[in-house]
Coordinates of C-alpha atoms and ligand atoms in Angstrom, one line a residue:
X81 CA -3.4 6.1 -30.0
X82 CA -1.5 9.4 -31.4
X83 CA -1.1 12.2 -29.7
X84 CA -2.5 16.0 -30.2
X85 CA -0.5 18.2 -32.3
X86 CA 0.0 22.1 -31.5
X87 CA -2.5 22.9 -34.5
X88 CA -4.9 20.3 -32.9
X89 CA -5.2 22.1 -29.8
X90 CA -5.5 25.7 -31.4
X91 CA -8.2 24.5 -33.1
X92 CA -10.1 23.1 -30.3
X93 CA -9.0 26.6 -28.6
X94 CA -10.6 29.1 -31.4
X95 CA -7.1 30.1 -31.4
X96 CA -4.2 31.3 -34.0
X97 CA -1.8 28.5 -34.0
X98 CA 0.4 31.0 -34.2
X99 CA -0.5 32.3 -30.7
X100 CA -0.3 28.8 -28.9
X101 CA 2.9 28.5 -30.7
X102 CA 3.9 31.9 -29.0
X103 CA 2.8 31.1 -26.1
X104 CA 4.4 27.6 -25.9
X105 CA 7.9 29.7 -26.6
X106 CA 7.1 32.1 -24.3
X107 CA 6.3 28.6 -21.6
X108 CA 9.8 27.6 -22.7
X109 CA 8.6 24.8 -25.4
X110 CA 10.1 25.3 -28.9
X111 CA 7.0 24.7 -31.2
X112 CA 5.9 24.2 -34.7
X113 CA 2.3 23.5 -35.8
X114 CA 2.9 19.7 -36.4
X115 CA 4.7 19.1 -33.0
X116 CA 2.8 16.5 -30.6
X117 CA 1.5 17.8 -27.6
X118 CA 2.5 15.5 -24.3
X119 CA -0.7 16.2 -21.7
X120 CA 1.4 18.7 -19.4
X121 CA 1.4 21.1 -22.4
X122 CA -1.8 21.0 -23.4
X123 CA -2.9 21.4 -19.6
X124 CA -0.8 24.4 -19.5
X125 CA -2.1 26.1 -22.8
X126 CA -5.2 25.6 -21.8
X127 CA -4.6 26.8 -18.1
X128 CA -2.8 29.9 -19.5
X129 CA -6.0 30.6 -21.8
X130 CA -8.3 30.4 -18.8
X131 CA -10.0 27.2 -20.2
X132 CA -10.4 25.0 -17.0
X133 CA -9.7 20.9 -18.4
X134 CA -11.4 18.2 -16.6
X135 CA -10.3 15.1 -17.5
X136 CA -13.0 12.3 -17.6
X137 CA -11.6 8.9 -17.8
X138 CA -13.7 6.2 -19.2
X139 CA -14.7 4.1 -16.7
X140 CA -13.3 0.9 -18.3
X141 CA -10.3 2.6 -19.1
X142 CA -9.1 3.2 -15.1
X143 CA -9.8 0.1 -14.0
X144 CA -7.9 1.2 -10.4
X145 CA -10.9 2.3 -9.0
X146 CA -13.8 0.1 -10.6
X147 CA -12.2 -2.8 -10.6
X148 CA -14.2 -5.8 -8.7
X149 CA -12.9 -8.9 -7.2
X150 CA -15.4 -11.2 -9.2
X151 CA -13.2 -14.3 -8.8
X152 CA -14.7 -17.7 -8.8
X153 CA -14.6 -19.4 -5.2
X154 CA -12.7 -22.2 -7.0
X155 CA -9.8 -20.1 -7.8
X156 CA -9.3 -18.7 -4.7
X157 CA -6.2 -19.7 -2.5
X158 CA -5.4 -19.5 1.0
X159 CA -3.0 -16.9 1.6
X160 CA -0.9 -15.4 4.6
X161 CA -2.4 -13.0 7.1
X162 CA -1.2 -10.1 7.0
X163 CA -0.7 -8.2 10.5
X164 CA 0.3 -4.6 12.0
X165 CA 1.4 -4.3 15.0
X166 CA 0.5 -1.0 16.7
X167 CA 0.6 0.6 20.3
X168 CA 1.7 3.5 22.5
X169 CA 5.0 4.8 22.2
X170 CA 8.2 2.7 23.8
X171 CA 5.4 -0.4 24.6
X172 CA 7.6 -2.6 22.6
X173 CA 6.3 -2.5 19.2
X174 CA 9.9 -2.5 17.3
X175 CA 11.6 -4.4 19.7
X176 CA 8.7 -7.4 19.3
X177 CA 8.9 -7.2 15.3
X178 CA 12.2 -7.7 15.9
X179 CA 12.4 -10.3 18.3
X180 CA 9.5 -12.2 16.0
X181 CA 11.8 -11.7 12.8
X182 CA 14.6 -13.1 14.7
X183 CA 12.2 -16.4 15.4
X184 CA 11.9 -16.7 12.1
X185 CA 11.9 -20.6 12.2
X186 CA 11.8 -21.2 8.8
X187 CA 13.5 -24.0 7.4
X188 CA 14.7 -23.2 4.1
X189 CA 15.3 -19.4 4.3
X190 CA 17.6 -19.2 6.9
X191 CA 21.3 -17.8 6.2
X192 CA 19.8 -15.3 4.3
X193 CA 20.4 -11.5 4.7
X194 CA 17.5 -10.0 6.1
X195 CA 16.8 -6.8 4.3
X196 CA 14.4 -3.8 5.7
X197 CA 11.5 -3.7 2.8
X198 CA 8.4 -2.7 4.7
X199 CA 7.3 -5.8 5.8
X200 CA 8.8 -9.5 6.7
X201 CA 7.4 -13.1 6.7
X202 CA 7.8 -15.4 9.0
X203 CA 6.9 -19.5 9.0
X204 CA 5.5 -21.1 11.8
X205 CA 4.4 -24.9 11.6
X206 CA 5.0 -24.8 7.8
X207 CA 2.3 -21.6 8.0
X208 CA 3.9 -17.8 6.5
X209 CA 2.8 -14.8 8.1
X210 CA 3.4 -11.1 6.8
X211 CA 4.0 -8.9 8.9
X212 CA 4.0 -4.8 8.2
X213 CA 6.6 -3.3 9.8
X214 CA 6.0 0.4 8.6
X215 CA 5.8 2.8 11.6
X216 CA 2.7 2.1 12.9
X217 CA 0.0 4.2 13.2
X218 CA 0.7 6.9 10.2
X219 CA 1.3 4.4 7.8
X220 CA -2.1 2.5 9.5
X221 CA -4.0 5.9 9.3
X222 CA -2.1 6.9 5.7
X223 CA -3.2 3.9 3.8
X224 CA -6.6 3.7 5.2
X225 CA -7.0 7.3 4.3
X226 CA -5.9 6.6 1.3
X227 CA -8.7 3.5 1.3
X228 CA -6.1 0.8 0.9
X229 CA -6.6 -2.0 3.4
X230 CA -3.7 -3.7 3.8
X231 CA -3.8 -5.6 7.4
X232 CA -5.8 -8.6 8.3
X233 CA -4.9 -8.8 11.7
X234 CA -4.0 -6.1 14.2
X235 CA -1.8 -6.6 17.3
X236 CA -1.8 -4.2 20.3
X237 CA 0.7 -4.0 22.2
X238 CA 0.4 -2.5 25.6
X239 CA 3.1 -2.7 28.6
X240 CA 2.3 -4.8 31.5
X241 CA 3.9 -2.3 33.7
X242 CA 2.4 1.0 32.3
X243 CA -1.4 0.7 30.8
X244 CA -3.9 2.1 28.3
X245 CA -1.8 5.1 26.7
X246 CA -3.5 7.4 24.3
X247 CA -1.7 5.9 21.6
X248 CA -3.3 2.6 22.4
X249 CA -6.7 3.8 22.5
X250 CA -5.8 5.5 19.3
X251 CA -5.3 2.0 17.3
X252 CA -7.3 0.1 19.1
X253 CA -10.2 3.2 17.6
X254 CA -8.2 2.1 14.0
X255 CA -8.5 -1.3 14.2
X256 CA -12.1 -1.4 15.2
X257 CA -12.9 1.6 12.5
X258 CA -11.3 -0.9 9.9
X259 CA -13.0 -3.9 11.0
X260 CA -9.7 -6.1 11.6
X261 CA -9.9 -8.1 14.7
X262 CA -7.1 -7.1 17.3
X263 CA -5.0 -9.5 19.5
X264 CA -4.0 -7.8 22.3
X265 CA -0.1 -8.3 23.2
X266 CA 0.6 -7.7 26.9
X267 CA 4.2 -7.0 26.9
X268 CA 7.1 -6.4 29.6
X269 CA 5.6 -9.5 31.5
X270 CA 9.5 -10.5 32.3
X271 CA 9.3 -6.8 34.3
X272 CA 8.9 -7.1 38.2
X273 CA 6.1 -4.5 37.8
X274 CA 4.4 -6.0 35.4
X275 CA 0.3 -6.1 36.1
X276 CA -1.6 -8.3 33.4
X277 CA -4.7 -8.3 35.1
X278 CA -4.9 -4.6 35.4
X279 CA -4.1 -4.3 31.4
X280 CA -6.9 -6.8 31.0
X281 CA -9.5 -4.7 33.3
X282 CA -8.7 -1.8 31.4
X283 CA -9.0 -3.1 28.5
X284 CA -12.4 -4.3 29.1
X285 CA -13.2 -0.7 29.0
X286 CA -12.9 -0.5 25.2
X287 CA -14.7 -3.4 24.5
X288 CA -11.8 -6.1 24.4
X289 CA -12.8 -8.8 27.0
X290 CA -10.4 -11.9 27.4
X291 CA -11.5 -15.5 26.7
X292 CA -11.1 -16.0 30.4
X293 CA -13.5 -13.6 31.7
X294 CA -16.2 -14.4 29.1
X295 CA -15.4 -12.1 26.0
X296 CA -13.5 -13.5 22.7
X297 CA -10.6 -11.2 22.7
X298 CA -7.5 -12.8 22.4
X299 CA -4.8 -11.8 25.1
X300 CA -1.3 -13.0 24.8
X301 CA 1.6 -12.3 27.5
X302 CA 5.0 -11.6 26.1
X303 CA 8.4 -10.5 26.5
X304 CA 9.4 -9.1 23.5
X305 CA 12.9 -8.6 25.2
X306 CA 13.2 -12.1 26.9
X307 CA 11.0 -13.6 23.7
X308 CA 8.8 -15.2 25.9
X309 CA 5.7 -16.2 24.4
X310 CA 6.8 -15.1 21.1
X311 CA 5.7 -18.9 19.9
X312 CA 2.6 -18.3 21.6
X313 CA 1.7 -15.0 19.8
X314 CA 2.4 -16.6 16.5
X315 CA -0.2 -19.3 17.1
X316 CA -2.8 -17.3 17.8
X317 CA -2.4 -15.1 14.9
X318 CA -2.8 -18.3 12.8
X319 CA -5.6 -19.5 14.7
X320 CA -7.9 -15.9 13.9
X321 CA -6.3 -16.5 10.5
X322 CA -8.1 -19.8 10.3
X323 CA -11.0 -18.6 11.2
X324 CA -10.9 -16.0 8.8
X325 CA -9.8 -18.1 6.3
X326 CA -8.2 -15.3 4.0
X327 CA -8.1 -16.4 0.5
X328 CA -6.6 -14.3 -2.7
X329 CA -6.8 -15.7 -6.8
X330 CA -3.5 -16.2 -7.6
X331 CA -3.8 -16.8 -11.1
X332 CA -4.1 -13.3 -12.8
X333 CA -2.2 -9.9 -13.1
X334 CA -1.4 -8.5 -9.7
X335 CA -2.8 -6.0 -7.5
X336 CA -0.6 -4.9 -4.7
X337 CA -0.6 -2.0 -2.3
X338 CA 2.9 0.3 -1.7
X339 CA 4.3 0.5 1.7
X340 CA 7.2 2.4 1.3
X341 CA 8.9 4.2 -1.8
X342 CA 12.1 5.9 -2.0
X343 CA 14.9 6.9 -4.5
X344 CA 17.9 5.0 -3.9
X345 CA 21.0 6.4 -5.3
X346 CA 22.0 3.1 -7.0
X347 CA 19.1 1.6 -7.7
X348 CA 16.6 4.4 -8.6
X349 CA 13.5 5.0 -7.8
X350 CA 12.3 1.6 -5.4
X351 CA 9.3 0.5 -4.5
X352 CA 8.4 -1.9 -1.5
X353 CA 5.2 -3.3 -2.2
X354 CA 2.7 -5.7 -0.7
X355 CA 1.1 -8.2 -3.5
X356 CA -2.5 -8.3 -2.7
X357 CA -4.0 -10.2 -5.5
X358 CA -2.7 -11.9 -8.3
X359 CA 0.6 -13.0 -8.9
X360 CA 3.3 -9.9 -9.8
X361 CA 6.4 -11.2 -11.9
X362 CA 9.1 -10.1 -13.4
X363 CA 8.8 -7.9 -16.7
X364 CA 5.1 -7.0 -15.9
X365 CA 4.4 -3.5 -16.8
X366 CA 2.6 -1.8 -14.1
X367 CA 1.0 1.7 -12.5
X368 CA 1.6 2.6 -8.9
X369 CA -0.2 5.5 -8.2
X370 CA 0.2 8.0 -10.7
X371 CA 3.8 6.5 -11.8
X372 CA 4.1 3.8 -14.2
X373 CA 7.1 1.0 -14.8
X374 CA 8.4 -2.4 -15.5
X375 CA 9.3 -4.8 -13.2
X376 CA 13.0 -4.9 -13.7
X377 CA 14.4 -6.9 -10.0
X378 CA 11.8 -7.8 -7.1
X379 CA 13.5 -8.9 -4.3
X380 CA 12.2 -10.5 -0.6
X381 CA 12.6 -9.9 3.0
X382 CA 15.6 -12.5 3.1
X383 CA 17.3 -10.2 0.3
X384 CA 16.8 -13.2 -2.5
X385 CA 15.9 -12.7 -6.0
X386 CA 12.1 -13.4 -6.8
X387 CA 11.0 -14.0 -10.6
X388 CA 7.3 -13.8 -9.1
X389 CA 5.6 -12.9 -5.7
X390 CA 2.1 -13.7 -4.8
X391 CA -0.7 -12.5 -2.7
X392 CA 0.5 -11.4 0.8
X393 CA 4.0 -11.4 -0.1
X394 CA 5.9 -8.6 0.6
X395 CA 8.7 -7.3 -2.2
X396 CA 11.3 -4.8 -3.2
X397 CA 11.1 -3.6 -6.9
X398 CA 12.8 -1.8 -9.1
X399 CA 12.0 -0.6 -12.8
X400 CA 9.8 2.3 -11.5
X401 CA 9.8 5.9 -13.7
X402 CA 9.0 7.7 -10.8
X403 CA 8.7 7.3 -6.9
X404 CA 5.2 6.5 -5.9
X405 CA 3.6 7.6 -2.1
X406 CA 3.2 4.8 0.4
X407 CA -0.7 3.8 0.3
X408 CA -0.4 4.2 -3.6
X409 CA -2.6 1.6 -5.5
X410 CA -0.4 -1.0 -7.6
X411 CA -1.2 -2.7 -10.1
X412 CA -0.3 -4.5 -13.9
X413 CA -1.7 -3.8 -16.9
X414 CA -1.4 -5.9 -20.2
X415 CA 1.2 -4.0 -21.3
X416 CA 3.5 -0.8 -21.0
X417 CA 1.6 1.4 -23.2
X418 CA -1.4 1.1 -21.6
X419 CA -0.1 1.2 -17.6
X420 CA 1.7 4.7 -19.2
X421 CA -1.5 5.7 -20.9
X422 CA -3.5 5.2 -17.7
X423 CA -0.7 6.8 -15.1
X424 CA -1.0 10.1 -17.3
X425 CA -4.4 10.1 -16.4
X426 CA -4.2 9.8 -13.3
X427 CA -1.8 12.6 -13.2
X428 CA -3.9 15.0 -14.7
X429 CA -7.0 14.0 -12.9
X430 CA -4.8 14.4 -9.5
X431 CA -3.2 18.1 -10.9
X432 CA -7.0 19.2 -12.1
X433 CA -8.6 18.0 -8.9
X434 CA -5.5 20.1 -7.1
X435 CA -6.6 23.1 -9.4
X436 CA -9.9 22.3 -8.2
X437 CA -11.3 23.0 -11.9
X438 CA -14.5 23.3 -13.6
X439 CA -15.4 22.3 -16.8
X440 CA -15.6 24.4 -20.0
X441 CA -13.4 21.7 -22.7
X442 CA -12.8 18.7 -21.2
X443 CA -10.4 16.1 -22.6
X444 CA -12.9 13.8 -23.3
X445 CA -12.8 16.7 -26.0
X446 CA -9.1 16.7 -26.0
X447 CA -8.9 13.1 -26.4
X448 CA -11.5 12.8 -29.4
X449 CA -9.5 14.8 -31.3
X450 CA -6.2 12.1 -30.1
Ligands
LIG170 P1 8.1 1.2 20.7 O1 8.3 2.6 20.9 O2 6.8 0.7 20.9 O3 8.7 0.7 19.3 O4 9.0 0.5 21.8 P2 10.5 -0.2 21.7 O5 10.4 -1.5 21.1 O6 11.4 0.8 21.1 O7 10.8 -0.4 23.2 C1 10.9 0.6 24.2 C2 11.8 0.2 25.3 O8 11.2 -0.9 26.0 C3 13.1 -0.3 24.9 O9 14.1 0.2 25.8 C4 13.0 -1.8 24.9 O10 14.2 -2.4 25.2 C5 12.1 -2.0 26.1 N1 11.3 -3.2 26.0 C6 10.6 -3.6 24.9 N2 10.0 -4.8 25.2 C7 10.4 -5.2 26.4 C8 10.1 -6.3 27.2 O11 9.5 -7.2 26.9 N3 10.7 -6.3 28.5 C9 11.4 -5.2 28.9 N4 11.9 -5.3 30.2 N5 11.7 -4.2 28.2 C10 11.2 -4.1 26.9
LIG171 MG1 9.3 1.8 17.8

């Protein structure tokens, strides 16, 4: 598609060209009659003229929000689980995501660097399993705000010499509002203090009843300090992943979630991602929110080069325009045009909904005329 030139949009305005043109200068935008218009102009013209814009996107056309999984049960593919640990404050959540990446007992992998990039896998009798490693509960509460569902499996982590903490009620309340089954870690068992049948009668109180005493919530005891049980906890994960028996279609473009995004002086703006569906390689074009980009370099938790990453695999890329917001919907288009075409939209559909506008031209209007 073309573009809208100045003397386009004074048309569709009743306007002088002359006067758009004026105001353009006056906007800072050196203008002639014949120049294209990019979409922050012509929102600004048409702000500055009163005329609210309200973009409506063809439903085929933002296939972010209407897209359905419709794959074929043959093509799907067992995938990873991916898990969240969450808890009260000073419980032990960092200290066991750390502990389990150190038990990374992964054959092949080891010697690498382990690099921070929002998430980790581990391997555990030739089984991977992704953990999120984003602090916990406003990432949890961010992304499911932002209706991205990224976990599988939740983990709450309680201290065996404290006890329910607001914090724990807190994401035992998220996990059971997102439907994700919870294991419940009892940690700081190595502690003299330590009382797992008190955790386990409290926890009764919300619901979460161990095996043992009749319920189907799964309790495991751990030192995340002494990594005791750590082996343990790991089992159990794949065991509820089993019975869940997550599955993702590999075989087409990717859909992935963001987890974290910065600006990284050397690199630019990065992107640490979570592929979801599909399989995401190098040199696809893609929109991440309302940004759009090319996948220059994706790299992995072990810091190693990746041509292409598939579903639950967490990844670092670069080749982004712009940074996108954790929570942000990812996901590749046939080509760049068309991933650029569709993150303007969503740009102006963001900045209209912000201006909180009502309809006299829309750019279904605007776009007719394109
Ligand atoms: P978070 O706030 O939930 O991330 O908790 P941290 O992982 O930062 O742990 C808080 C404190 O508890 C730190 O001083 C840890 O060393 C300590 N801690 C964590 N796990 C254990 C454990 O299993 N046993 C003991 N004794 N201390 C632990
Ligand atoms: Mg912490």
């Amino acid at each position: 598609r073309g573009t809208m030139t100045v003397g386009d949009l004074a048309k569709l305005l009743h306007k002088d060209a002359s006067e758009v043109i004026k105001k353009l200068i006056f906007l800072g935008v050196m203008a002639t009659i014949n120049q294209e218009l990019d979409m922050d102009a012509i929102l600004l013209i048409a702000g500055d003229y009163g005329v609210e814009v309200e973009v409506k996107i063809p439903v085929e056309e933002d296939s972010f929000e209407t897209v359905e999984e419709t794959d074929e049960e043959e093509d799907l593919v067992s995938r990873p689980p991916v898990v969240t640990i969450m808890g009260h404050v000073d419980h032990g959540k960092t200290t066991l995501l750390d502990s389990i990446r150190k038990t990374n007992v992964t054959g092949g992998e080891a010697g690498g660097i382990t690099q921070h990039i929002g998430a980790y896998q581990v391997e555990i009798n030739h089984k991977k399993i992704t953990f999120l490693d984003t602090p916990g509960h406003e990432a949890f509460t961010l992304m499911r705000a932002r209706g991205a569902q990224v976990t599988d499996i939740t983990i709450i982590v309680v201290a065996a010499d404290d006890g329910i903490m607001p914090q724990t009620v807190e994401a035992i309340n998220h996990a059971k509002a997102a439907g994700v089954p919870i294991i419940v870690a009892v940690n700081k068992i190595d502690k003299p203090e330590a009382n797992v049948d008190k955790i386990k009668q409290e926890m009764t109180e919300y619901e979460l009843v161990p095996e043992e005493w009749g319920g189907d919530t799964i309790f495991v005891e751990v030192s995340a300090k002494q990594r005791i049980g750590l082996e343990n906890l790991l089992e159990m994960i794949l065991l509820v992943a089993e019975v869940n028996d997550y599955k993702a279609n590999p075989d087409k473009r990717a859909r992935a979630t963001v987890i974290e995004a910065e600006l990284d002086k050397g690199k630019g703006p990065v992107a640490r991602i979570l592929v979801q569906h599909g399989t995401l390689k190098i040199g696809d074009a893609f929109v991440a929110g309302n940004c759009f980009g090319r996948v220059r370099a994706m790299v992995n938790d072990k810091g190693r080069r990746l041509k292409e990453a598939g579903p639950s695999t967490p990844v670092e890329i670069t080749g982004l325009t712009e940074v996108p917001l954790a929570g942000d919907p990812f996901m590749v288009f046939e080509d760049e045009r068309k991933a650029r075409a569709i993150a303007d939209r969503r740009s102006i559909k963001q900045r209209q909904s912000e201006m909180g506008a009502n309809t006299r031209v829309t750019l279904d209007d605007l776009y007719s005329h394109i």
